[in-house]
JSON list of C-alpha atoms in Angstrom, two decimals:
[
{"chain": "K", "resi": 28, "resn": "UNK", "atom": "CA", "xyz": [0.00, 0.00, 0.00]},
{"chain": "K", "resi": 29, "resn": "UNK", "atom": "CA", "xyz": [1.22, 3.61, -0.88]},
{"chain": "K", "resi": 30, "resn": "UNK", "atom": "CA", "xyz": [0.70, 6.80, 0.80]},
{"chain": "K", "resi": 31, "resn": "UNK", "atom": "CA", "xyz": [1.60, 10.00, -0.48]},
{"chain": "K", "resi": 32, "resn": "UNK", "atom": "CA", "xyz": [2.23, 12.85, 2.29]},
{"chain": "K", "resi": 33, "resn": "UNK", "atom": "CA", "xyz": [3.05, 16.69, 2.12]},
{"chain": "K", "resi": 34, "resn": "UNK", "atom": "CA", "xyz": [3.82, 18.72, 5.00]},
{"chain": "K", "resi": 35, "resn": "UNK", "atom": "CA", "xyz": [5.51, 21.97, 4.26]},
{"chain": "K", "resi": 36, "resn": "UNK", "atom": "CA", "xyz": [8.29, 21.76, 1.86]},
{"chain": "K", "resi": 37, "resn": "UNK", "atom": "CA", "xyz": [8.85, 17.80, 2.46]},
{"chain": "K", "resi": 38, "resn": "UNK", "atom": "CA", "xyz": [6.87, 15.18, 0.06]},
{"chain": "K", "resi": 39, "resn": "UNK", "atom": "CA", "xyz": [6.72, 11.64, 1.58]},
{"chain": "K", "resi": 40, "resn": "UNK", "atom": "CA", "xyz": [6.00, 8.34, -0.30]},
{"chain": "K", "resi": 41, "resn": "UNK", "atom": "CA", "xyz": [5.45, 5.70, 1.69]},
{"chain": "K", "resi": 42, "resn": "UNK", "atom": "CA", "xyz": [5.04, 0.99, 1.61]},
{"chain": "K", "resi": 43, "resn": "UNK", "atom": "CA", "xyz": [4.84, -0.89, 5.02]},
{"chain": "K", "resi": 44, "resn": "UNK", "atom": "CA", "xyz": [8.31, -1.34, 4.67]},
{"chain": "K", "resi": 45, "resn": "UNK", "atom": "CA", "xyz": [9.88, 1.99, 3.57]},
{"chain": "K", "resi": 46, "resn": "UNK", "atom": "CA", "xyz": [9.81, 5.54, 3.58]},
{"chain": "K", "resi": 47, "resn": "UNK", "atom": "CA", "xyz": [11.00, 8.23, 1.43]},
{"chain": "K", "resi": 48, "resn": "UNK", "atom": "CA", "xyz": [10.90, 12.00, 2.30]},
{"chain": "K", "resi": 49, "resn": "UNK", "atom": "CA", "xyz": [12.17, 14.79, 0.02]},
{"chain": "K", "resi": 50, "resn": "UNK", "atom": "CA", "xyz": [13.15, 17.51, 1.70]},
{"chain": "K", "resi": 51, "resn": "UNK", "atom": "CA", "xyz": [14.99, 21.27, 0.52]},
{"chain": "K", "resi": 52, "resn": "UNK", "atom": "CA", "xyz": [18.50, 21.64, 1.62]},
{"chain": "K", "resi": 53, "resn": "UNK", "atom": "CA", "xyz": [18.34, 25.39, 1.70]},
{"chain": "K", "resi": 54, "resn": "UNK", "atom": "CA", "xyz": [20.24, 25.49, -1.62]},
{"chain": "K", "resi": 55, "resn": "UNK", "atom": "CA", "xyz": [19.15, 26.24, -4.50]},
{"chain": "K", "resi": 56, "resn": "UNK", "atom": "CA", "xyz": [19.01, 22.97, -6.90]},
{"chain": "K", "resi": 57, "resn": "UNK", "atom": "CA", "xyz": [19.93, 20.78, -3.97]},
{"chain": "K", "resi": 58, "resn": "UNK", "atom": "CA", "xyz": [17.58, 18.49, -2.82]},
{"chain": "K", "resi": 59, "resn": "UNK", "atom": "CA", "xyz": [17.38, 15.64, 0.61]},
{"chain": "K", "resi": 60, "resn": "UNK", "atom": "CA", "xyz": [15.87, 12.39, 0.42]},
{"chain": "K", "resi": 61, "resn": "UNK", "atom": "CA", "xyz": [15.47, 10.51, 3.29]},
{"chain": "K", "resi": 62, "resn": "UNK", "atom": "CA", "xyz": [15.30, 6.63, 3.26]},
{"chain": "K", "resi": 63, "resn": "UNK", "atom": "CA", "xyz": [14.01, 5.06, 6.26]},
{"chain": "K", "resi": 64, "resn": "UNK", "atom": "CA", "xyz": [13.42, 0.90, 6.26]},
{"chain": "K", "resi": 65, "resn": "UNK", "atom": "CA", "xyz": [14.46, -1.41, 3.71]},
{"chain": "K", "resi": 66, "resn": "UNK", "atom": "CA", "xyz": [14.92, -0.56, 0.38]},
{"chain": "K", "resi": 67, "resn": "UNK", "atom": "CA", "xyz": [14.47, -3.62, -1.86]},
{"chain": "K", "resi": 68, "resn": "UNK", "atom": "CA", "xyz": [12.54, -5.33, -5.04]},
{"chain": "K", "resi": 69, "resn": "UNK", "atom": "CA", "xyz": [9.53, -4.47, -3.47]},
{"chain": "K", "resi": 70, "resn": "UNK", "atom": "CA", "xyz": [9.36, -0.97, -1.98]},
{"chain": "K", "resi": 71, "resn": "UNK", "atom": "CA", "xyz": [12.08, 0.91, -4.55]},
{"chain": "K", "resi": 72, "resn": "UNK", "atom": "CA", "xyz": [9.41, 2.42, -6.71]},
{"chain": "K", "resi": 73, "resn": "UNK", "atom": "CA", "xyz": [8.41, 4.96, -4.09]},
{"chain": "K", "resi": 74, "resn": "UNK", "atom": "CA", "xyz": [12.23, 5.85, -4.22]},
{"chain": "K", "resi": 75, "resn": "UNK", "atom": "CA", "xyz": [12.13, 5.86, -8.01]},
{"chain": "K", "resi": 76, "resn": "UNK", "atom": "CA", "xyz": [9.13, 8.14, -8.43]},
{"chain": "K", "resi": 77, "resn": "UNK", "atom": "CA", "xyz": [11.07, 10.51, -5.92]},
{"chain": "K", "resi": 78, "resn": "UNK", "atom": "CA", "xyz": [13.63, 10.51, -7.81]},
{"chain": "K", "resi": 79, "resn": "UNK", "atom": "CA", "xyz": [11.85, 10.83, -10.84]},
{"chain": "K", "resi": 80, "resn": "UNK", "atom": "CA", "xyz": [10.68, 13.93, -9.60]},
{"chain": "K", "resi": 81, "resn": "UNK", "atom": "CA", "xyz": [13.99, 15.77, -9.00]},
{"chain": "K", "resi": 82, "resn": "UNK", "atom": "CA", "xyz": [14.31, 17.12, -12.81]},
{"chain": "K", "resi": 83, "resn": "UNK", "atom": "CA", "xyz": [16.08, 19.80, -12.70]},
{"chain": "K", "resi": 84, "resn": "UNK", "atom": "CA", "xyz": [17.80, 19.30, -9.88]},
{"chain": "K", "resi": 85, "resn": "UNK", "atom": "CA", "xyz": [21.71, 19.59, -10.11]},
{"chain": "K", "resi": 86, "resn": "UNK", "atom": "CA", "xyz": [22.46, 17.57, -6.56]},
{"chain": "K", "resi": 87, "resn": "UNK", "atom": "CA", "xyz": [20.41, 15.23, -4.55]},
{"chain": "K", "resi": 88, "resn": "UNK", "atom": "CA", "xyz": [21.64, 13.93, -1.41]},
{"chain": "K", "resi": 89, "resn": "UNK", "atom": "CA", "xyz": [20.56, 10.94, -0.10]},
{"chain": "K", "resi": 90, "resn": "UNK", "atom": "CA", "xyz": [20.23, 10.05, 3.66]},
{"chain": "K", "resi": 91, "resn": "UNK", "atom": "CA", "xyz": [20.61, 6.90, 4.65]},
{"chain": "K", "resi": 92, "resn": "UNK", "atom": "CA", "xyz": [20.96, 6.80, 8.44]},
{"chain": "K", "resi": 93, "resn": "UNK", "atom": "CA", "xyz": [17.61, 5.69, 8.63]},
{"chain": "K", "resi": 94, "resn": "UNK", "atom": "CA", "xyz": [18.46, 3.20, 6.08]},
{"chain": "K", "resi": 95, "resn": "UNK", "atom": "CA", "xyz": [18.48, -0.70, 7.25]},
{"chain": "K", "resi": 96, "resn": "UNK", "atom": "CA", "xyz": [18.66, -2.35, 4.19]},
{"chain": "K", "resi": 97, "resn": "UNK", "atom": "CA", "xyz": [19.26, -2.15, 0.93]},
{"chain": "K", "resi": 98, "resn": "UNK", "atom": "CA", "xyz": [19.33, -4.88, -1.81]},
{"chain": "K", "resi": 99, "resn": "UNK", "atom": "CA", "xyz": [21.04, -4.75, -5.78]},
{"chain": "K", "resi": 100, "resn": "UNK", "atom": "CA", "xyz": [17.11, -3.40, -7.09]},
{"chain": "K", "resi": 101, "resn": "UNK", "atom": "CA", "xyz": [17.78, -0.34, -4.54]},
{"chain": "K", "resi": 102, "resn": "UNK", "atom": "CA", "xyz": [21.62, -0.03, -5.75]},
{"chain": "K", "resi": 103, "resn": "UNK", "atom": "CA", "xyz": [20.87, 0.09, -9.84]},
{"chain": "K", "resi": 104, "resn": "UNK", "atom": "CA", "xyz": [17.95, 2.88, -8.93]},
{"chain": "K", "resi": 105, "resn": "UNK", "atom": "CA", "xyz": [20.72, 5.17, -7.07]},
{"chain": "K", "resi": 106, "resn": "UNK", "atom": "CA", "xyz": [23.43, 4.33, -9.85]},
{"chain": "K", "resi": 107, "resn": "UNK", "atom": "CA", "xyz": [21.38, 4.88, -13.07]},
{"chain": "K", "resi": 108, "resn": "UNK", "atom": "CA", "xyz": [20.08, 8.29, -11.10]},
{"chain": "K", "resi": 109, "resn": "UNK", "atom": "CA", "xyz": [23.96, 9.01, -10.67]},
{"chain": "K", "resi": 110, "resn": "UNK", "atom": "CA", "xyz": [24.41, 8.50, -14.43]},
{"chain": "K", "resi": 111, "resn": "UNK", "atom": "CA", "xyz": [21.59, 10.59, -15.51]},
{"chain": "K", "resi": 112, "resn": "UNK", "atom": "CA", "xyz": [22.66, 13.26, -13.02]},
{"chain": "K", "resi": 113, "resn": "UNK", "atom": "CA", "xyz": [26.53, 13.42, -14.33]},
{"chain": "K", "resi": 114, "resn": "UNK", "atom": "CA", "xyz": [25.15, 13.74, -17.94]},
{"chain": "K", "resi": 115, "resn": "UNK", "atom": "CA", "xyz": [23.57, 17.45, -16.75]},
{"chain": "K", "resi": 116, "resn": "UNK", "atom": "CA", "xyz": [26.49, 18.15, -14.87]},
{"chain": "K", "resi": 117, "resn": "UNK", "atom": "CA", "xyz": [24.91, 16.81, -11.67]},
{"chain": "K", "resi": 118, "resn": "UNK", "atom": "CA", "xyz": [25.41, 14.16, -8.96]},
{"chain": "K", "resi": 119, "resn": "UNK", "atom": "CA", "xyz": [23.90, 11.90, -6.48]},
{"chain": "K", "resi": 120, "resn": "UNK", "atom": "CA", "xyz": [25.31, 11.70, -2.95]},
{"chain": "K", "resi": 121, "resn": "UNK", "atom": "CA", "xyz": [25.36, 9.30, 0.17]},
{"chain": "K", "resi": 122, "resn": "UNK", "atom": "CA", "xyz": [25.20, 10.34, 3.61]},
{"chain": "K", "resi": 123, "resn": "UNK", "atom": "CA", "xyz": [25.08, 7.89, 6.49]},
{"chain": "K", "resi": 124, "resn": "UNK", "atom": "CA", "xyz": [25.60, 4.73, 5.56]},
{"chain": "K", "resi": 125, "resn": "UNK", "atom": "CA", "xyz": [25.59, 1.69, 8.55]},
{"chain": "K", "resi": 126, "resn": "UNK", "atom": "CA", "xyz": [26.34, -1.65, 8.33]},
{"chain": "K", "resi": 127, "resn": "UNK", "atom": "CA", "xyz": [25.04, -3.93, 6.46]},
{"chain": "K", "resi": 128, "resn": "UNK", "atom": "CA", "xyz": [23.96, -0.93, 4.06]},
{"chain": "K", "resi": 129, "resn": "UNK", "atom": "CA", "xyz": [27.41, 0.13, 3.97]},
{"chain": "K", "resi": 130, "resn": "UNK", "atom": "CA", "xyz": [29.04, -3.24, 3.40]},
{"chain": "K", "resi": 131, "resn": "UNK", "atom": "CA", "xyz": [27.09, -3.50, 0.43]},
{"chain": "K", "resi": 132, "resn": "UNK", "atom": "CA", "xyz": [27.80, -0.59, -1.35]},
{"chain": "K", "resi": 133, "resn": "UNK", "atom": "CA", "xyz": [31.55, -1.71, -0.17]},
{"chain": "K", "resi": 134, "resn": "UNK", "atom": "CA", "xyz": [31.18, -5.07, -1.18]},
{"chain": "K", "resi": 135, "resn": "UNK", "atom": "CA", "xyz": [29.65, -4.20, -5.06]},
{"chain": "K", "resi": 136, "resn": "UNK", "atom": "CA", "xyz": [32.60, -1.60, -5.86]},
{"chain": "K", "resi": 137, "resn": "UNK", "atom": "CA", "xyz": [29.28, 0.86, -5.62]},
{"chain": "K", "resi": 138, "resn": "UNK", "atom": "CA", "xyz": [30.91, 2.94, -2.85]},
{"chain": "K", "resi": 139, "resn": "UNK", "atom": "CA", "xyz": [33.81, 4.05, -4.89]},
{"chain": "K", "resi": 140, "resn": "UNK", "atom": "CA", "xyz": [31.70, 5.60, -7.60]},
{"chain": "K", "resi": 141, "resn": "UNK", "atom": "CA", "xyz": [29.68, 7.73, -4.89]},
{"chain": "K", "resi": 142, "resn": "UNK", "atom": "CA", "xyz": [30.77, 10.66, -2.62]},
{"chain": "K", "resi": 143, "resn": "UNK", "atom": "CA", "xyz": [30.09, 9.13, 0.78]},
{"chain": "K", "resi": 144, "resn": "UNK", "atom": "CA", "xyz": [29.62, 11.30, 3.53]},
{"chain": "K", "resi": 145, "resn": "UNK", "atom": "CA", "xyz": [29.78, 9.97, 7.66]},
{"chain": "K", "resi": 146, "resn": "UNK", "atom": "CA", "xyz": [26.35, 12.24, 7.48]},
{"chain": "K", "resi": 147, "resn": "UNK", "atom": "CA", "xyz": [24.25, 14.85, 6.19]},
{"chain": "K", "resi": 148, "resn": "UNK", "atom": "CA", "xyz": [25.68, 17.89, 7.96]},
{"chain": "K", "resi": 149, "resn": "UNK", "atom": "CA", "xyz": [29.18, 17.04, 6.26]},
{"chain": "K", "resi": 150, "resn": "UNK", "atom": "CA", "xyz": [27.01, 16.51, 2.76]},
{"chain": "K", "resi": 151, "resn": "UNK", "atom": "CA", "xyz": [25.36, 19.79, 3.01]},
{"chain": "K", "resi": 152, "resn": "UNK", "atom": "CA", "xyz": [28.10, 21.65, 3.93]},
{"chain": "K", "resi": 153, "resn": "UNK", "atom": "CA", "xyz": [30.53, 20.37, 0.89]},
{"chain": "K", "resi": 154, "resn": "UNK", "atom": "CA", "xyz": [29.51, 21.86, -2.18]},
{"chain": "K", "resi": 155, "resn": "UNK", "atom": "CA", "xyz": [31.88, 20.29, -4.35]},
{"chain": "K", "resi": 156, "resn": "UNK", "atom": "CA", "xyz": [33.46, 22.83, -6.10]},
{"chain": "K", "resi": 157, "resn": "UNK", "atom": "CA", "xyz": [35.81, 22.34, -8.40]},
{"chain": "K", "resi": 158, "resn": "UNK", "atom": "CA", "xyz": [35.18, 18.19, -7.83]}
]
């Protein structure tokens, strides 16, 4: 079941299992997501859709420290987002990654191809100039 939530400047999408809030950073073209749950085969279209949503967007950084799992149908949504990010001169970013989340992305090679950040603070505070 899917919910769809606004409350100010945040959107939420939500499964039993997962939740996804967009959220402003306070910069222009830079925009939060916040995973919360498992991310997997069967709740990554909310993620998707949210993602979906970002055109236009030059950065989206994506919090994890809610983040218990995440499985390779969770992985290929952030890295094709990456991909169609760099080919505007954008990116996608990571921001607290824990274990077992982090051993994944470790694990696959995926964590060298991101900019992974110990949490969001340190993400919104790097703008990646000259990067």
């Amino acid at each position: 079941m899917e919910a769809h939530g606004r409350t100010g400047d945040r959107n939420a999408a939500r499964t039993e299992r997962f939740l996804v809030e967009t959220r402003q950073a306070g910069t222009p073209g830079v925009v939060v997501l916040a995973l919360t749950g498992e991310l997997d085969h069967d709740t990554a279209q909310p993620l998707q859709s949210a993602l979906e949503a970002q055109d236009g967007t030059t950065r989206i950084v994506i919090d994890c420290s809610d983040l218990r799992f995440c499985d390779s149908t969770g992985l290929n949504v952030l890295l094709r987002t990456r991909l169609r990010l760099m080919e505007t001169g954008g990116r996608l970013d990571l921001a607290g990654l824990h274990a077992p989340v982090d051993r994944m992305f470790e694990i696959t090679g995926a964590r060298r191809v991101f900019r992974v950040y110990d949490g969001l603070t340190d993400a919104l505070a790097d703008s990646g100039q000259g990067e």
